Short mmCIF file of C-alpha atoms in Angstrom, two decimals:
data_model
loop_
_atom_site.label_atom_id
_atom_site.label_comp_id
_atom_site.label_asym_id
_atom_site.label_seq_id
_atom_site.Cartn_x
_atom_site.Cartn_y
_atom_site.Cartn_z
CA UNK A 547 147.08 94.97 85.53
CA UNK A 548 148.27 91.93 83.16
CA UNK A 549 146.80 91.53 80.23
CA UNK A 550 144.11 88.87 80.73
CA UNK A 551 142.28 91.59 83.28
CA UNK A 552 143.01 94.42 80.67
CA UNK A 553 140.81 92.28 77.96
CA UNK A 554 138.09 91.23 80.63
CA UNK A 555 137.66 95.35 81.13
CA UNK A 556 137.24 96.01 77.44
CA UNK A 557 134.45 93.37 76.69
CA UNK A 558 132.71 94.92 80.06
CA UNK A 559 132.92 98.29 78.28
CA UNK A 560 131.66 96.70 74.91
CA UNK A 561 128.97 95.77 76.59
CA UNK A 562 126.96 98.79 77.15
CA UNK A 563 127.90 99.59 73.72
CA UNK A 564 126.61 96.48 72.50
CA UNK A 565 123.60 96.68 74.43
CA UNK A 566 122.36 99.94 72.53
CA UNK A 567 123.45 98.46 69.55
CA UNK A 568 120.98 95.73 70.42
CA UNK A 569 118.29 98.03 71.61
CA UNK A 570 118.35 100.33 68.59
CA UNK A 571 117.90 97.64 66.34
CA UNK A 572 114.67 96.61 68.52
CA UNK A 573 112.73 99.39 66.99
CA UNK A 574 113.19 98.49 63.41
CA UNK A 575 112.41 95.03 64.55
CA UNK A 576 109.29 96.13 66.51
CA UNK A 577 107.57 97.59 63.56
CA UNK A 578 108.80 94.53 61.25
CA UNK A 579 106.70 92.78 64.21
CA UNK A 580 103.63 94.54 63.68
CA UNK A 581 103.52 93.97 60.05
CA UNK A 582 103.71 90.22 59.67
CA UNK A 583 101.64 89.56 62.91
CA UNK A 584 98.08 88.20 62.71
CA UNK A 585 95.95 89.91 64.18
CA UNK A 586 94.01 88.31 67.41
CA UNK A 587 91.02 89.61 68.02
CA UNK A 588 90.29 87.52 71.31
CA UNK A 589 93.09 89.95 72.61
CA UNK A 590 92.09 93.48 74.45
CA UNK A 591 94.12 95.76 72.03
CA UNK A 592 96.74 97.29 74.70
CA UNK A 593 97.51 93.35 74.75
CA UNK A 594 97.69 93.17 70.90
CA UNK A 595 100.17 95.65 70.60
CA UNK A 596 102.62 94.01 73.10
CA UNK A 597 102.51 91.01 71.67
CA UNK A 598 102.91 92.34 68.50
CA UNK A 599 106.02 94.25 69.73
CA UNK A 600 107.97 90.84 71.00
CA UNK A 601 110.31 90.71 67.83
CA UNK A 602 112.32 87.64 66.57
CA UNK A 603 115.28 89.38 65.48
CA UNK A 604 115.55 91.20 68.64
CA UNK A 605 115.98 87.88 70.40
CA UNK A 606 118.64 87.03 67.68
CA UNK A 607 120.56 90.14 69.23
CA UNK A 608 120.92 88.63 72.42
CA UNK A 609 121.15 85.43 71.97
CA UNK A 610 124.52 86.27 69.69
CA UNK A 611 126.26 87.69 72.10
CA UNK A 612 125.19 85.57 75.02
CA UNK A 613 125.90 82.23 73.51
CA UNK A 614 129.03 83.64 71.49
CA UNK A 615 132.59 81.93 72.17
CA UNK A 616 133.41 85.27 73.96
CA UNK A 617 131.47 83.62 77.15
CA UNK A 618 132.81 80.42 76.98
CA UNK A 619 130.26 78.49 77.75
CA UNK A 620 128.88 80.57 80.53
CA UNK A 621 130.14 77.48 83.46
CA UNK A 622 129.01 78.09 87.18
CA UNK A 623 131.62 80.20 87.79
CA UNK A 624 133.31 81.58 85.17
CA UNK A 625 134.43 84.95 83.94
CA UNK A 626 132.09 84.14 80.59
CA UNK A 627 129.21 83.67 83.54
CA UNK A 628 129.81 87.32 85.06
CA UNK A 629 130.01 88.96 81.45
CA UNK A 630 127.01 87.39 80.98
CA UNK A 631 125.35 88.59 84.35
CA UNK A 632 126.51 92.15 83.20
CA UNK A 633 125.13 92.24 80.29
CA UNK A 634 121.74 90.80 81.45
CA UNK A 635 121.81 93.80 84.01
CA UNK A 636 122.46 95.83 81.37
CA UNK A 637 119.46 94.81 79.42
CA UNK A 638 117.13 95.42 82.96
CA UNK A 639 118.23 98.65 83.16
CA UNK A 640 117.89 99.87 79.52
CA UNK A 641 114.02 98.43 79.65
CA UNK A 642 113.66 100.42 83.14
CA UNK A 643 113.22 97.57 85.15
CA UNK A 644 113.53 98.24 89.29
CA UNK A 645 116.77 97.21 90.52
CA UNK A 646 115.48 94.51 93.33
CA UNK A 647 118.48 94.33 95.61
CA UNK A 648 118.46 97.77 97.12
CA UNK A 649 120.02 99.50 93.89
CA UNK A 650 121.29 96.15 92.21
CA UNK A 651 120.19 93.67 90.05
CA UNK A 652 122.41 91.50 91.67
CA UNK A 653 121.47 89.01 94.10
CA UNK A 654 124.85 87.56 94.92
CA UNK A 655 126.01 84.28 96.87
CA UNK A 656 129.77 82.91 97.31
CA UNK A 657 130.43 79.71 95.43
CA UNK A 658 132.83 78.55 97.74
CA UNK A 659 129.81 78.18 100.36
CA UNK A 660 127.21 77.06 98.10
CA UNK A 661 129.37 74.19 96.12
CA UNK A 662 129.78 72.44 99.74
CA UNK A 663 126.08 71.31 99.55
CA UNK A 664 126.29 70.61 95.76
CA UNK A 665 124.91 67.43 94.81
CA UNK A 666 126.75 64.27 95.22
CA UNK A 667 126.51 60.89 93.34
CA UNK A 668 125.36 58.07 96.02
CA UNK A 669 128.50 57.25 97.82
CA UNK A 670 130.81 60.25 96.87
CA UNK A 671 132.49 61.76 99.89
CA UNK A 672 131.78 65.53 101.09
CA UNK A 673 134.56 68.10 100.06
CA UNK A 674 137.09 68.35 102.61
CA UNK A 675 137.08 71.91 104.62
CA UNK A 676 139.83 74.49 102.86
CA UNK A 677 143.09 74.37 104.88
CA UNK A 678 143.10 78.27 104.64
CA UNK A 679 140.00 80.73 104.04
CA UNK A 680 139.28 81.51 100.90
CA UNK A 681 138.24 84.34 99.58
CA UNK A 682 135.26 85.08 97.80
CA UNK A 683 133.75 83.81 94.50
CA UNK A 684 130.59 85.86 93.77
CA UNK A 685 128.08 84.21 91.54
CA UNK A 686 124.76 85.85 91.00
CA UNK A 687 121.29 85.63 90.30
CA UNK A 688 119.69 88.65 88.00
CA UNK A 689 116.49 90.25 89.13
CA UNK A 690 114.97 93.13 87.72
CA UNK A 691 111.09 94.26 88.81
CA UNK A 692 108.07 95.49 87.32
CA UNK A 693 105.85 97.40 89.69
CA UNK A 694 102.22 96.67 88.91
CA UNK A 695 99.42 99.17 88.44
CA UNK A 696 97.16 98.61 90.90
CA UNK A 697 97.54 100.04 95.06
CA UNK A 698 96.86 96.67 96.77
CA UNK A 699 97.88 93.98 94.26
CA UNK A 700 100.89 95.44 92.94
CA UNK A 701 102.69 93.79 96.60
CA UNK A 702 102.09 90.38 95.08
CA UNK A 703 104.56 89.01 92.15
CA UNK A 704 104.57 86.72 90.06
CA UNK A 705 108.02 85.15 88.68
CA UNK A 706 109.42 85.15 85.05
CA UNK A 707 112.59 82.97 85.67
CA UNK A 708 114.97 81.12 83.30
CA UNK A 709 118.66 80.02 83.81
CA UNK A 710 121.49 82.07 82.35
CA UNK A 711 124.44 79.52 82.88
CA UNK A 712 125.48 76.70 81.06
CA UNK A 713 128.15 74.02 81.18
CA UNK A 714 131.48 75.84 79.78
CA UNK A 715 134.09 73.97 78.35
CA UNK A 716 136.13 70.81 77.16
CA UNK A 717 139.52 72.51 78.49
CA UNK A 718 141.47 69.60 76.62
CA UNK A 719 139.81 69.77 73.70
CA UNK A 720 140.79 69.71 70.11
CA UNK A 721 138.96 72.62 67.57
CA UNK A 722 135.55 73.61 68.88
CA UNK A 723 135.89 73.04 73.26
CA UNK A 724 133.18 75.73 73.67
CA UNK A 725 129.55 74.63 74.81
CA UNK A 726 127.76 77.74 73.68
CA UNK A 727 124.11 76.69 74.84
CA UNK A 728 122.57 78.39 73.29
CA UNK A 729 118.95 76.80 73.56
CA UNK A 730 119.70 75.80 77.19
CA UNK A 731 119.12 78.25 78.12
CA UNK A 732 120.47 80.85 76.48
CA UNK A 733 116.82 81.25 74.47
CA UNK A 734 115.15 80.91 77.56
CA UNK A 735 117.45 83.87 79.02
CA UNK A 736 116.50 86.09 76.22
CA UNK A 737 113.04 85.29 76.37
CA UNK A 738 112.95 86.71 79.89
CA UNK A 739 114.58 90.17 78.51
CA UNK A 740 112.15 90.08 75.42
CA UNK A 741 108.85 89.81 77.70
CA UNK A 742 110.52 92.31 80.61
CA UNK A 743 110.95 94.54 77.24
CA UNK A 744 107.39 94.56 76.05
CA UNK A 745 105.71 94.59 79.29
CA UNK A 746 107.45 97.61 80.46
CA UNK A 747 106.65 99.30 77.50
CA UNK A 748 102.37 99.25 78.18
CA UNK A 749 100.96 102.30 78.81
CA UNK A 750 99.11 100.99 81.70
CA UNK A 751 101.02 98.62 83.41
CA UNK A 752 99.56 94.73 84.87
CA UNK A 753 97.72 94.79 88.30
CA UNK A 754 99.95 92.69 89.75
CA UNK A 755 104.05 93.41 90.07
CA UNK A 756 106.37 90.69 87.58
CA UNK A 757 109.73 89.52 88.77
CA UNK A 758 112.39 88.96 85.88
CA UNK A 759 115.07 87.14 87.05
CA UNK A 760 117.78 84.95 85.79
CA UNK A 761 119.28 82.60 87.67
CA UNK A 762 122.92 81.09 88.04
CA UNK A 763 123.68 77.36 88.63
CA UNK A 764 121.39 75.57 86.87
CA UNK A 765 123.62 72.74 85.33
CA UNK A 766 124.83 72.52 88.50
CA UNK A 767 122.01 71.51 90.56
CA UNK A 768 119.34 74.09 90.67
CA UNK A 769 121.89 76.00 92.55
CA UNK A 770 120.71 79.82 92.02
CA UNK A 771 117.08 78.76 91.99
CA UNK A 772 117.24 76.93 95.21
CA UNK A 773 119.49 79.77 96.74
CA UNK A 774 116.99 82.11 95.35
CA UNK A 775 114.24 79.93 97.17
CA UNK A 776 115.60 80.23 100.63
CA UNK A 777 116.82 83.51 100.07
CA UNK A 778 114.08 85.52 98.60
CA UNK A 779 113.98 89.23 97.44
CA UNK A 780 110.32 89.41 97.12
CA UNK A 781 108.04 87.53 100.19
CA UNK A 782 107.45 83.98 99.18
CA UNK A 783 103.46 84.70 100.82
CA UNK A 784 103.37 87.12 98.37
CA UNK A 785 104.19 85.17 95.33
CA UNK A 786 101.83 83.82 94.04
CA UNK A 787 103.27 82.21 90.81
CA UNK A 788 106.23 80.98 88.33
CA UNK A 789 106.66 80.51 84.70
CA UNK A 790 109.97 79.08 84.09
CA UNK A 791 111.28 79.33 80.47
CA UNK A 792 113.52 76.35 78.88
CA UNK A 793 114.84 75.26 75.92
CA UNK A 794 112.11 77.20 73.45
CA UNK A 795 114.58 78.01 70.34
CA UNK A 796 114.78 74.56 68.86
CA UNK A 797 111.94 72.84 67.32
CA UNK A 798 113.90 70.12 66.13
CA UNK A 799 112.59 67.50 69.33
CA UNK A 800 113.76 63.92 69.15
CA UNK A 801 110.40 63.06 69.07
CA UNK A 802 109.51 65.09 65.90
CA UNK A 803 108.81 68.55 64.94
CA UNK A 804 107.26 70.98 67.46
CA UNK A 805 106.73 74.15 65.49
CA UNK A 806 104.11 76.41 67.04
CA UNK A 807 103.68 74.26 70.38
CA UNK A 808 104.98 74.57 73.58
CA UNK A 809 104.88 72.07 76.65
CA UNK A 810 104.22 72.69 80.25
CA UNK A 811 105.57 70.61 83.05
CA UNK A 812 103.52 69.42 86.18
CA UNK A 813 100.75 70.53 83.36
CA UNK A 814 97.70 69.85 85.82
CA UNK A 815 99.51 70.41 89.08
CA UNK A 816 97.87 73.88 89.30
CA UNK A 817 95.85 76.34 87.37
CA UNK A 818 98.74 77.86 85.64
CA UNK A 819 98.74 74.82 82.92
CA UNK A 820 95.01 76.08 81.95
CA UNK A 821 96.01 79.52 81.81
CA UNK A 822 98.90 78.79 79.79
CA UNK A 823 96.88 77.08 77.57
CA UNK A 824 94.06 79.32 77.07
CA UNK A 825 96.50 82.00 76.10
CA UNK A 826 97.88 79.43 73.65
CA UNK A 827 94.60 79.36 72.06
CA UNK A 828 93.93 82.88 71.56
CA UNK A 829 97.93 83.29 70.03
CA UNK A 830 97.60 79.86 67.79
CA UNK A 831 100.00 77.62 69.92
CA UNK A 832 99.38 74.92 71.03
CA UNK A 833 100.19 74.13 74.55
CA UNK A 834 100.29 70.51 75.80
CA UNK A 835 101.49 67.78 78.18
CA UNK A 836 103.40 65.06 77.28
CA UNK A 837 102.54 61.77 78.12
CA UNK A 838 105.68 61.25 80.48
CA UNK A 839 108.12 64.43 80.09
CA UNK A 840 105.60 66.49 81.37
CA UNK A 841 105.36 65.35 84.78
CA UNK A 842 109.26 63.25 84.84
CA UNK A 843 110.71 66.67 84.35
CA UNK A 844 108.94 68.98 86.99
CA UNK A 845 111.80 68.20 88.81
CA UNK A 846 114.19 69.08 86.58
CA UNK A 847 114.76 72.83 86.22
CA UNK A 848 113.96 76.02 88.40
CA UNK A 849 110.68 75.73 89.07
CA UNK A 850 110.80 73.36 91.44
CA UNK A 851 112.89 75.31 93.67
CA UNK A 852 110.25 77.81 93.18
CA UNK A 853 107.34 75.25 93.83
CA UNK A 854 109.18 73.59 97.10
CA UNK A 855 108.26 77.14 98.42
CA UNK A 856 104.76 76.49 97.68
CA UNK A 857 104.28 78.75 94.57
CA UNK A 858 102.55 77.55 91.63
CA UNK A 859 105.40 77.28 89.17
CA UNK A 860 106.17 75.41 86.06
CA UNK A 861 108.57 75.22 83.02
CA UNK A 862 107.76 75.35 79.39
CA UNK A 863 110.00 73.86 76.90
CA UNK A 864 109.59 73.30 72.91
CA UNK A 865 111.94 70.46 73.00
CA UNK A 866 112.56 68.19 76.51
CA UNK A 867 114.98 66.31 74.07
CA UNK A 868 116.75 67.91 70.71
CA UNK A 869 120.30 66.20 69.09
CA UNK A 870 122.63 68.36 70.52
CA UNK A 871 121.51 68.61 74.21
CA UNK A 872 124.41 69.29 76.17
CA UNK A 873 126.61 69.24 73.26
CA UNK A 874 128.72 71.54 71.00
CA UNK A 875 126.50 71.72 68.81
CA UNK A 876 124.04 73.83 70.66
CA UNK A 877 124.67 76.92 69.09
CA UNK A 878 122.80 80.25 67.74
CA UNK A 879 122.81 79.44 63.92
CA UNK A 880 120.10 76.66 64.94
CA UNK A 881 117.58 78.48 67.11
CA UNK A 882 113.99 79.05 65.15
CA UNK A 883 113.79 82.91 66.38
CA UNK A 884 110.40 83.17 64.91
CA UNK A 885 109.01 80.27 66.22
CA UNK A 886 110.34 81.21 69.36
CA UNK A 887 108.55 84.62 69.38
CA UNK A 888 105.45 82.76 68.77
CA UNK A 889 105.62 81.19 71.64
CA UNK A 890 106.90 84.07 73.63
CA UNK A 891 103.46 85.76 72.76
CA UNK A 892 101.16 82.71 74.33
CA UNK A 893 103.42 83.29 77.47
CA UNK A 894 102.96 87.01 77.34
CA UNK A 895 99.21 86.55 77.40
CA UNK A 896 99.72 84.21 80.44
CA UNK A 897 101.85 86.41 82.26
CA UNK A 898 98.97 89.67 81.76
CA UNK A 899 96.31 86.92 82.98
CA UNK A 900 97.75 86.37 86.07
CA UNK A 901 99.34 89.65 86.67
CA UNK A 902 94.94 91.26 86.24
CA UNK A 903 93.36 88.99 87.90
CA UNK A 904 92.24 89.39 91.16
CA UNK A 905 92.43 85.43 91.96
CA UNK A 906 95.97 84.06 92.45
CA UNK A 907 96.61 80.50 90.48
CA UNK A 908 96.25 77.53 93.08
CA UNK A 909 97.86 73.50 93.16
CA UNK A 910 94.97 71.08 92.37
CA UNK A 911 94.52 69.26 95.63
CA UNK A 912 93.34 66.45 94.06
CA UNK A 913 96.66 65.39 92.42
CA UNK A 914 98.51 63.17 94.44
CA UNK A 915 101.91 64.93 92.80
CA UNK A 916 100.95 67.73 94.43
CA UNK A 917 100.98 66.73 98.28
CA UNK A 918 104.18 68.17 99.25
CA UNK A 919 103.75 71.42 97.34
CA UNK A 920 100.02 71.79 98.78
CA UNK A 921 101.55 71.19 102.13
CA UNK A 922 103.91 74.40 101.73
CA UNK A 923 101.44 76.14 100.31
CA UNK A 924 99.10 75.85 102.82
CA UNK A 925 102.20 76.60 105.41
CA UNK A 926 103.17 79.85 104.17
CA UNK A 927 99.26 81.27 104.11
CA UNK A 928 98.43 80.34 107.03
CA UNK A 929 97.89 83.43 108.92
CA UNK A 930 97.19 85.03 106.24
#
């Protein structure tokens, strides 16, 4: 075993140690939670007390490790990728989250198939075919499940997604090379482990089951959304929505502060907007659609893999645009962890909506952007 193997085996078994490091500072931040929250009376009280439980500081835990040099950038693949992936898992299975590949989180793919239909700039030749086979490079998407409460509607699901990867390194570079992203997506990542957290912790869980997955690839193409989307763990008929979480640590938009506001893209393509926004109202954020971002960039990150099945889904964001996007400078001394819980309790409040009620979110018809997602829509009920 050479040495570079001997270190990658003693950050795996940090990890675990880490992780209940993590989770036993979670209960001191829990009740610093409860404290300083307002109170919401427009909230049943079993939905008070999870939001209250969603805790900055135990985002901050995460987020350290998981946008920390140590991962290198997290790069589709990488060895900082698969400690990532670990630790993730690790998080699912501390919560108590189902394992949702038989008794994995794992849903795994090889890259060497997958980066064959990567994208290509207009006029860039396919890969040539490997003179020899080569052997596997596992990348993987994270999926942990939630069974809901009730006997019929706990076998539909609805999708908590963000996208764990980011873009790695500058190998060449002099002093910092490391692209630690942490708000892409890094605080969309820990968002999903935060809301799996408090969720799992109701007494009485949601109606409905809640998928928390995090996917691989996402700086390179929608990769581990789109593999996701034609290889799904839970029926696509039986999904019957997506929030997609990304880029909600930094406030500091190019456009101008966005503390205690959150924007949803493809806002009126479906219901899901309006719910969002309603629960933004009864948590005091506001939720909104930009002018041009909100539709331009429906396109832009997992949830329109998710939505090409026909499933209502959409991304928030705090920021579409913030000064070090895809730079060095993304890193975890910049992320507003409070604000960031704030807006992790408006989706929370979304997420119970959907996951009680016995109507599943639909695309507005009427919305010419919506043709092609109508059309799959109507596709994969029909039957039904």
């Amino acid at each position: 075993m050479n040495k570079k193997m001997m270190n990658a085996f003693k950050v795996l078994g940090s990890i675990a140690l880490l992780s209940q490091c993590v989770m036993s500072g979670n209960l001191l931040a829990q009740t610093t939670a409860v404290s300083t929250t307002q109170k919401m009376p427009a909230l049943s009280a079993p939905m008070q007390v999870t939001v209250d439980r969603i805790s900055a500081d135990s985002m901050r835990g995460h987020l350290s490790f998981l946008a920390s040099d140590l991962l290198e950038g997290r790069a589709t693949p990488s060895r900082g990728l698969d400690l990532a992936a670990e630790y993730i898992a690790a998080q699912f299975r501390v919560i108590g989250l189902e394992p949702a590949v038989n008794d994995s989180y794992f849903q795994t793919a090889d890259w060497n198939v997958l980066k064959r239909d990567l994208p290509r700039r207009p006029g860039t030749p396919a890969p040539a075919a490997d003179a020899e086979p080569q052997p596997p490079v596992i990348v993987r998407n994270v999926i942990g499940v939630l069974r809901g409460s009730d006997p019929v509607l706990r076998d539909s699901y609805i999708l908590v997604t963000a996208h764990y990867d980011h873009i790695g390194m500058k190998p060449n570079a002099e002093g910092d090379k490391i692209f630690n992203g942490a708000n892409d997506d890094a605080s969309g990542t820990v968002s999903v482990i935060e809301l799996a957290k408090v969720f799992a912790q109701m007494k009485e869980r949601p109606k409905r089951s809640i998928v928390f997955m995090t996917f691989f690839g996402e700086e390179r193409g929608l990769v581990g959304s789109r593999y996701y989307g034609k290889n799904p763990v839970f029926p696509i008929e039986k999904t019957i929505a997506g929030i997609n979480i990304e880029q909600v640590g930094r406030t500091d938009d190019s456009e101008g502060s966005q503390v205690a506001s959150v924007a949803v893209t493809g806002f009126d393509f479906s219901d899901v907007g309006a719910i969002i926004k309603l629960a933004g109202d009864k948590t005091g954020i506001k939720v909104w659609k930009h002018a041009k971002n909100s539709d331009d960039y429906f396109g832009r990150s997992d949830n329109q893999a998710i939505a090409d099945q026909g499933v209502p889904a959409h991304t928030i964001s705090v920021a579409y645009a913030f000064p070090d996007y895809h730079g060095l400078g993304d890193e975890a001394n910049k992320i507003d962890y409070d604000n960031m819980a704030k807006v992790n309790r408006a989706v929370a409040v979304a997420i119970e909506q959907i996951a009680n009620s016995k109507d599943a979110p639909k695309w507005d018809e009427k919305n010419p952007k919506t043709a092609k997602y109508v059309d799959a829509w109507k596709q994969r009920n029909a039957g039904k």
